[in-house]
Coordinates of C-alpha atoms in Angstrom, one line a residue:
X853 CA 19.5 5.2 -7.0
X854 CA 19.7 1.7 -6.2
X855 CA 15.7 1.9 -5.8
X856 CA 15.0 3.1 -8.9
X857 CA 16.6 1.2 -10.5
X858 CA 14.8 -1.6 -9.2
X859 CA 11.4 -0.3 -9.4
X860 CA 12.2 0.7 -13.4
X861 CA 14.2 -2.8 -14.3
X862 CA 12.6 -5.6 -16.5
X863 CA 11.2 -8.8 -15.6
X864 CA 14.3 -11.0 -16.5
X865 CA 15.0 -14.4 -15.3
X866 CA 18.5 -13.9 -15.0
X867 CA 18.0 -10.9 -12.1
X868 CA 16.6 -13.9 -9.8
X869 CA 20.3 -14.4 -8.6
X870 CA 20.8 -11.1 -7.7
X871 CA 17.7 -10.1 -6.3
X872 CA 18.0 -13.1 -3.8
X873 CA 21.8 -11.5 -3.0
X874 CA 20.4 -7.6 -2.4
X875 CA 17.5 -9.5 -0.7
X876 CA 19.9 -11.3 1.9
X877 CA 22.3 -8.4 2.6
X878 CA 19.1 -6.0 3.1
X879 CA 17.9 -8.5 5.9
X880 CA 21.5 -8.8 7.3
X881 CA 22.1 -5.3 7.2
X882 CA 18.5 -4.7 9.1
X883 CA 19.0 -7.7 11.3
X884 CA 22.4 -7.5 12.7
X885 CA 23.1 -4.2 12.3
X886 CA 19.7 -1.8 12.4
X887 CA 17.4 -3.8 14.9
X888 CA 20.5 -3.3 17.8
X889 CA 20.1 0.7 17.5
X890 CA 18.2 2.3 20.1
X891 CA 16.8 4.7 17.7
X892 CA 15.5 4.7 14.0
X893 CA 17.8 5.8 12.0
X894 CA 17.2 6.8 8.0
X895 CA 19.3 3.9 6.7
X896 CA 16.5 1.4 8.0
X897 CA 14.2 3.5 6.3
X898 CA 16.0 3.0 3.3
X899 CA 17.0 -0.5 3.4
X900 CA 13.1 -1.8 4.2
X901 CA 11.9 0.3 1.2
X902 CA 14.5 -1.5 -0.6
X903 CA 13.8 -4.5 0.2
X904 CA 9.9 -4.4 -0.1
X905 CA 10.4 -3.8 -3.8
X906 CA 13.3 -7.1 -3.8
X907 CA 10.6 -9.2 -2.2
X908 CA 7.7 -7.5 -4.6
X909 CA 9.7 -8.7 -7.4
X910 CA 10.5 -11.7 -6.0
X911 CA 6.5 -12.3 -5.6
X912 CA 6.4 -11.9 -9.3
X913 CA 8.7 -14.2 -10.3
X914 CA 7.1 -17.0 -7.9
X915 CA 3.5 -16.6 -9.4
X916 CA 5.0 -17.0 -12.8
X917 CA 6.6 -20.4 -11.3
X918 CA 10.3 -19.2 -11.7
X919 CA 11.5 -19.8 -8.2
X920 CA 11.3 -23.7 -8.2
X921 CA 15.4 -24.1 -8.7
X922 CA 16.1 -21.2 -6.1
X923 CA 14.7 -23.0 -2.7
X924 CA 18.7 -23.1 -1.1
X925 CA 18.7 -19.0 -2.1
X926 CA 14.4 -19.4 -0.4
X927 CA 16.1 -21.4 2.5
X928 CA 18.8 -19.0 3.5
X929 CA 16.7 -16.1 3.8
X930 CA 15.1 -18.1 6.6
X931 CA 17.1 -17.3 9.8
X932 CA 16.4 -13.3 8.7
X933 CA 13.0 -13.8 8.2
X934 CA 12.4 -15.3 11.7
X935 CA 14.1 -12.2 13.4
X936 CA 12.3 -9.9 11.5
X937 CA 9.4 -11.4 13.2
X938 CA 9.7 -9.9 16.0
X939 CA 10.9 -6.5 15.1
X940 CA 6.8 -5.3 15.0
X941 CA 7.2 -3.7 18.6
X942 CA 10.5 -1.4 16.9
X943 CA 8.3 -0.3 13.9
X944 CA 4.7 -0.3 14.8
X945 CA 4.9 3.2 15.2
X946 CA 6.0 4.1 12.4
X947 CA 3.6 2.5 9.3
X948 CA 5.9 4.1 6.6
X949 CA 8.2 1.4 7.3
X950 CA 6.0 -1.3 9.6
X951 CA 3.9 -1.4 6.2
X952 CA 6.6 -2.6 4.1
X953 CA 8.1 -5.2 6.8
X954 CA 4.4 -6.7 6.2
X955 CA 4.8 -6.5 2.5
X956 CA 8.1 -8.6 2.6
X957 CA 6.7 -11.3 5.8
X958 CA 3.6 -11.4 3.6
X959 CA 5.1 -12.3 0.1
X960 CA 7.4 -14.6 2.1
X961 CA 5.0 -16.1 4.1
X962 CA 3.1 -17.3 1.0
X963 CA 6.3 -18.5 -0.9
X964 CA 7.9 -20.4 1.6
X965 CA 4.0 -22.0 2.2
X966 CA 3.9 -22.9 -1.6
X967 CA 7.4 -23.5 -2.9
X968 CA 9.2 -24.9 0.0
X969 CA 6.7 -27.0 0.9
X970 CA 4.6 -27.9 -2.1
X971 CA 6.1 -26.6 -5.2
X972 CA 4.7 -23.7 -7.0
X973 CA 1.0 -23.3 -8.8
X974 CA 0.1 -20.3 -10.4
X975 CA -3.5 -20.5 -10.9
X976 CA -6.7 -18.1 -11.5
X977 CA -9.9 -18.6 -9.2
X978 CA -11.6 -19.8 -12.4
X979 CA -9.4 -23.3 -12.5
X980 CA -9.8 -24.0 -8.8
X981 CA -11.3 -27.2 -9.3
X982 CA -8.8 -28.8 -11.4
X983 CA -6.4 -29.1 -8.7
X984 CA -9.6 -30.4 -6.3
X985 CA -6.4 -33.3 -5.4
X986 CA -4.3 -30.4 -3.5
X987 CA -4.3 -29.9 0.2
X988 CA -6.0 -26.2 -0.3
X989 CA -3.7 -25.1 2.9
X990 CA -0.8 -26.4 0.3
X991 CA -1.7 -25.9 -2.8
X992 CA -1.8 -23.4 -6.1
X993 CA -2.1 -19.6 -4.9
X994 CA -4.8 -18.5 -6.3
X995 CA -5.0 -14.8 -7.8
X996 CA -8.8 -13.0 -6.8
X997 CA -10.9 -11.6 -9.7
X998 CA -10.4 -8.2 -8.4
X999 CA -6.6 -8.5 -9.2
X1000 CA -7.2 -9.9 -12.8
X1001 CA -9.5 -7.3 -13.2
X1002 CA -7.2 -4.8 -12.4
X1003 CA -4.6 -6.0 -14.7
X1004 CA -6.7 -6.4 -17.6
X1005 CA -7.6 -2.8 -17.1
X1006 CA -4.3 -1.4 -16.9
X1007 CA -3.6 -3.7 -20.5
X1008 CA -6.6 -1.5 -21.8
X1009 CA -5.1 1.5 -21.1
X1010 CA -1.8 0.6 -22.4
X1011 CA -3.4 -0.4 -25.8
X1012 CA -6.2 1.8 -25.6
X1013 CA -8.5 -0.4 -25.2
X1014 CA -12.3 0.1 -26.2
X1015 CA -13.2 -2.6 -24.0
X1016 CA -11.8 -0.6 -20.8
X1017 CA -15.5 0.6 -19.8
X1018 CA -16.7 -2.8 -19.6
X1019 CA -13.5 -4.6 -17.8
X1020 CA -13.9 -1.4 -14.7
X1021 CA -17.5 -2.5 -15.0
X1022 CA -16.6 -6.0 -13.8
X1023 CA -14.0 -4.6 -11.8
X1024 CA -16.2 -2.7 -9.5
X1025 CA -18.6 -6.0 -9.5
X1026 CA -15.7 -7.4 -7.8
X1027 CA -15.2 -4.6 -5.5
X1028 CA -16.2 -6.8 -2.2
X1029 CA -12.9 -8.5 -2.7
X1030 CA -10.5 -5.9 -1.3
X1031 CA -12.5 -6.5 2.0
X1032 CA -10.9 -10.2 1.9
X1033 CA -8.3 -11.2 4.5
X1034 CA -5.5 -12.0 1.9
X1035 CA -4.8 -8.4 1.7
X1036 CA -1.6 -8.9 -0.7
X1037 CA -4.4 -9.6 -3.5
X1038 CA -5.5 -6.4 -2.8
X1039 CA -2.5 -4.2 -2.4
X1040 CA -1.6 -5.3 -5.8
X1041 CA -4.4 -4.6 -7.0
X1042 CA -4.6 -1.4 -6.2
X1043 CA -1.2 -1.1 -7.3
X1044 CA -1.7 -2.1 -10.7
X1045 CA -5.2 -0.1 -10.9
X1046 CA -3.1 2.8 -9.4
X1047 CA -0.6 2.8 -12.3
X1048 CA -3.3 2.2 -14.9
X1049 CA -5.2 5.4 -13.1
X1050 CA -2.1 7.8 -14.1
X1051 CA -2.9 7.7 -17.1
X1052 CA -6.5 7.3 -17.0
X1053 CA -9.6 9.5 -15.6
X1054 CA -11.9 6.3 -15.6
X1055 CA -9.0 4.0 -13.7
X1056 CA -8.7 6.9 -11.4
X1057 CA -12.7 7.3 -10.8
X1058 CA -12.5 3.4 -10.2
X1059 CA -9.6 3.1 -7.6
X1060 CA -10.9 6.6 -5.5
X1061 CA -14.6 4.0 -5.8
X1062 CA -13.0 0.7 -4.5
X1063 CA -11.3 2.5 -1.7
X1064 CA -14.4 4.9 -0.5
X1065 CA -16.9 1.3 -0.3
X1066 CA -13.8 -0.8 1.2
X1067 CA -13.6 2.0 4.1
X1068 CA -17.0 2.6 4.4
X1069 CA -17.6 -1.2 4.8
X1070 CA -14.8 -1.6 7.1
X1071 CA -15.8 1.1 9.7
X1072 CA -19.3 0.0 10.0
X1073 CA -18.4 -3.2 10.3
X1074 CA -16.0 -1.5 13.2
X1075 CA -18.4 0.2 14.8
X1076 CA -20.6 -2.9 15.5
X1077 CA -21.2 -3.5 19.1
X1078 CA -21.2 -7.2 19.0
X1079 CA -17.8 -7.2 18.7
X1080 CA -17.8 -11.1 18.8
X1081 CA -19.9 -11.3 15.5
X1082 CA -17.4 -9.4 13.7
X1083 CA -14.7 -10.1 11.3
X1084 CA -11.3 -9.7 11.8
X1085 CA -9.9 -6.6 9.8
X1086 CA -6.7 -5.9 11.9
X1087 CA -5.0 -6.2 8.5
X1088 CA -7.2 -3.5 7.1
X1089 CA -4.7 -0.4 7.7
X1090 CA -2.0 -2.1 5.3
X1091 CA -4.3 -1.2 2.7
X1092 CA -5.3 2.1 3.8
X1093 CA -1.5 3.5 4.1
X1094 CA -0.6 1.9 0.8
X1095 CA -3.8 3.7 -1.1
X1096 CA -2.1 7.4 0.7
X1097 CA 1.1 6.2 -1.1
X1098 CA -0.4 5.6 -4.6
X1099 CA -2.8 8.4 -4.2
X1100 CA 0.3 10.9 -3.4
X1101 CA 2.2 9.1 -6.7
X1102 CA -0.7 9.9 -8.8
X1103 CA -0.5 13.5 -7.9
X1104 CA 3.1 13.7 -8.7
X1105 CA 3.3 11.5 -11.9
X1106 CA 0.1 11.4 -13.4
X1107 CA 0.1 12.5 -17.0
X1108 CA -2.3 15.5 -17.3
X1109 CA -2.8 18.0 -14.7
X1110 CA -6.4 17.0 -14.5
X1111 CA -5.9 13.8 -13.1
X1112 CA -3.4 15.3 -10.6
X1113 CA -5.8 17.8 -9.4
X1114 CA -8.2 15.3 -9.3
X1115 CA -6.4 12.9 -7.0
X1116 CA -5.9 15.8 -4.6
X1117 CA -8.9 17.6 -4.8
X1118 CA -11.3 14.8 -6.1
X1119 CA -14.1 15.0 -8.5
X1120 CA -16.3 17.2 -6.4
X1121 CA -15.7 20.8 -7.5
X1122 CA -18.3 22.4 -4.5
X1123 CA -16.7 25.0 -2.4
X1124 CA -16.8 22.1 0.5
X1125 CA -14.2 20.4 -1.4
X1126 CA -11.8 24.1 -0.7
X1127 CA -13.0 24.7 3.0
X1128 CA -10.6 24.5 5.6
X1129 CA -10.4 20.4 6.6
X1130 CA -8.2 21.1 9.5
X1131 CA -10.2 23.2 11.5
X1132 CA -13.0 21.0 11.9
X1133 CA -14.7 20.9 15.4
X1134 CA -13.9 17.1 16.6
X1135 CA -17.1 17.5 18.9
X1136 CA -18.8 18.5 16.2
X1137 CA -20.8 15.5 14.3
X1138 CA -18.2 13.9 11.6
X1139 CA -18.1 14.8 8.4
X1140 CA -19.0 12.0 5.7
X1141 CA -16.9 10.3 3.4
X1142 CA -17.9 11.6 0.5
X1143 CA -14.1 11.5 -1.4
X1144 CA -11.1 9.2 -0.9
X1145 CA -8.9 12.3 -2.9
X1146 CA -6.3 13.2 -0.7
X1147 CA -8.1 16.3 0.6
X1148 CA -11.1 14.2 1.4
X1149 CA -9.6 11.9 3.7
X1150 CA -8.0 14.3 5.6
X1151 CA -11.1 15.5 6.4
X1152 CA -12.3 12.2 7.3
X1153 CA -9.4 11.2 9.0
X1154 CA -8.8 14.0 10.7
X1155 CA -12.7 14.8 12.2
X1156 CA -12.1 10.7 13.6
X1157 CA -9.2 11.4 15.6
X1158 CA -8.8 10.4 19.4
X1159 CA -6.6 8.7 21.7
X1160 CA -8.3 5.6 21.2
X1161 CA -9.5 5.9 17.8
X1162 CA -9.4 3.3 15.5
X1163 CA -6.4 2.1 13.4
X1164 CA -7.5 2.5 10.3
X1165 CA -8.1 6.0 11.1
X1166 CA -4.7 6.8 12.2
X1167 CA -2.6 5.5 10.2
X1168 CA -4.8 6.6 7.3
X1169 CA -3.9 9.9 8.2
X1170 CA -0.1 9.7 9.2
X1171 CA -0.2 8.3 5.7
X1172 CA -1.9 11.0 4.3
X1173 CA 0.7 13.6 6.2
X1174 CA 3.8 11.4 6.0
X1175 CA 3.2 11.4 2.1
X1176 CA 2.0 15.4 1.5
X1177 CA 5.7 16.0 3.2
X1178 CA 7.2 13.8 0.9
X1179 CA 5.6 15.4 -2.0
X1180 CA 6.1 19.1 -0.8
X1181 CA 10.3 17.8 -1.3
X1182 CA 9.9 16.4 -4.6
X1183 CA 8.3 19.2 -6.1
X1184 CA 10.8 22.2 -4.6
X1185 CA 12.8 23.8 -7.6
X1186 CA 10.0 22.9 -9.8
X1187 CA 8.5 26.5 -10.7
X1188 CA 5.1 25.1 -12.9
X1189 CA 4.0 23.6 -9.5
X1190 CA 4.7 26.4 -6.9
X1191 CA 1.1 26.5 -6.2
X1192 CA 0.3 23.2 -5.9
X1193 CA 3.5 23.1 -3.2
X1194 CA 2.3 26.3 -1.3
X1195 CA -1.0 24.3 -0.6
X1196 CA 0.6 21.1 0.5
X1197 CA 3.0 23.4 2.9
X1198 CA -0.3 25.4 4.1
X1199 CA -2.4 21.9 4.8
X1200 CA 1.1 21.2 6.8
X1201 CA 1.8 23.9 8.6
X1202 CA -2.3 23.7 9.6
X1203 CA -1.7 20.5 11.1
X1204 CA 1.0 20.9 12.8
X1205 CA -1.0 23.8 14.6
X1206 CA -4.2 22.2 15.2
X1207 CA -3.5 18.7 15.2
X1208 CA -2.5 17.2 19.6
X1209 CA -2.0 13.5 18.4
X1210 CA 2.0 12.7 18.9
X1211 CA 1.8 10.0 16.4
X1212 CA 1.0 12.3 13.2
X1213 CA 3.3 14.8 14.4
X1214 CA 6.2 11.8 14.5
X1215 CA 5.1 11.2 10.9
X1216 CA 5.9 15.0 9.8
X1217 CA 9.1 14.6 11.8
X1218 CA 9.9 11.2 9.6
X1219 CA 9.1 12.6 6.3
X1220 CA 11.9 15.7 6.7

């Protein structure tokens, strides 16, 4: 409950007080209580998913410059912070909630950098040479055009917007973006894009786009022998398992059933899109990416998978599993979707006979 309410509650300065009080008992709780267990218990589960919508919100409020007379609240959050440092060897294997202990050291990371240190500038790319006086490793954050774009297109669905064709064009322009290191930029701007796509075929044929060239880009760039020539893009699977989380959202809430389908399925209506994903030979040559619907990663995913295979690949699909389980519980009672359950449960039960790999079975055992 106390989740919800948080992800539906307004923007209102006078929150900022008590999100910075659930934000310091959720560490506490996780850091003196949770982190001694031996085992993972649901209540961590819980309180990190918590507190990665506290700290989201938080985020907010400190690129909209509202933090500046809260640095004591910034300041005692500290000690937690530190120990939750080090708690990447207790979650790793589990990216449901490892993903969101990034979100929160992320957002924090970049506060405590700007506010504490150098007070807080919210400015677009666009003005970056009007602060050309600021340290750049101190100074404004600056928001990527991909994000903007992404915002402005979820304003044009909200209005209705004729000018939404033209903003996704520049959106897609932009695309190369999400391959940047700062990989909060894009994580919320997939967000936004994913909330836009809900309600909105063209949002939804945008974000399945920006997500099929950033993989695609990032695996060949993986699969390069010079490995020393090679960017870093160890940060790369945060934004894979948070585009299995929207993706899975979009096929629960969307607004039509087309768009639903579509996020599943994906726009490809071929009898390839209905063939069995699961049973695919692994020594057989792998399939291409030719969707980033939910079905069409699972095949991807799945035809990639070894014991050494890359990270991306799975966590991608523990995302992909870990969220198809949550979505076979949130639709049980509701009769309209019966189908649309039975096929989650089939793709399940399929995995769980075909698929060897421990760590997607752990994310099966998670979700229930």
């Amino acid at each position: 409950m106390l989740y919800a309410s948080l992800d539906h509650a307004s923007f209102d300065y006078g929150h900022l007080p008590t999100l910075f009080f659930v934000a310091e008992s959720v560490l506490y709780r996780l850091c003196c209580d949770a982190f001694q267990k031996t085992y993972l218990y649901s209540v961590e589960t819980k309180l990190i998913k918590i507190g990665s919508l506290v700290f989201l919100r938080l985020f907010i409020y400190f690129l909209h410059g509202h933090l500046e007379s809260f640095k004591q609240h910034l300041r005692r959050l500290q000690p937690y912070l530190y120990a939750l440092c080090f708690s990447g060897d207790s979650y790793y294997k589990y990216p449901n909630i490892f993903s969101n202990v990034q979100l929160i050291m992320k957002t924090m990371e970049i506060i405590y950098k700007k506010e504490l240190l150098s007070g807080s500038i919210f400015s677009p790319v666009e003005n970056k040479k009007s602060y050309k006086n600021i340290d750049p490793d101190m100074g404004g954050y600056e928001i990527n055009h991909l994000l903007w774009h992404c915002v402005a297109a979820w304003s044009c669905v909200q209005k209705n917007s004729p000018q939404l064709n033209k903003v996704l064009e520049h959106l897609i322009f932009h695309k190369a973006q999400l391959q940047k290191k700062c990989w909060l930029d894009s994580i919320l701007a997939l967000l936004v894009l994913g909330e836009a796509a809900k309600l909105n075929m063209a949002c939804l044929k945008a974000l399945m786009e920006l997500m099929r060239d950033f993989l695609l880009s990032i695996m060949s760039v993986q699969n390069q022998e010079e490995c020393c020539k090679v960017d870093d893009f160890s940060w790369a699977w945060n934004v894979v398992y948070r585009y299995t989380t929207i993706l899975a959202e979009i096929c629960l809430y969307a607004t039509t059933s087309n768009l639903r389908k579509t996020a599943f399925i994906g726009f490809c209506v071929c009898k390839s899109s209905q063939k069995d994903i699961l049973l695919v030979d692994k020594s057989e040559e792998s399939p291409e990416l030719k969707e980033t619907s939910i079905l069409g990663l699972l095949e991807y995913f799945s035809s990639k998978m070894s014991d050494n295979c890359d990270q991306v690949i799975w966590i991608g699909y523990y995302g992909l599993v870990y969220n198809l389980v949550k979505m076979s519980w949130e639709l049980r009672g509701d009769d309209e979707q019966d189908g649309f359950r039975n096929k989650i449960l089939q793709i399940l039960q399929k995995t769980k006979d075909h698929e060897k790999d421990g760590r997607i079975h752990n994310g099966i055992h998670i979700a229930q």
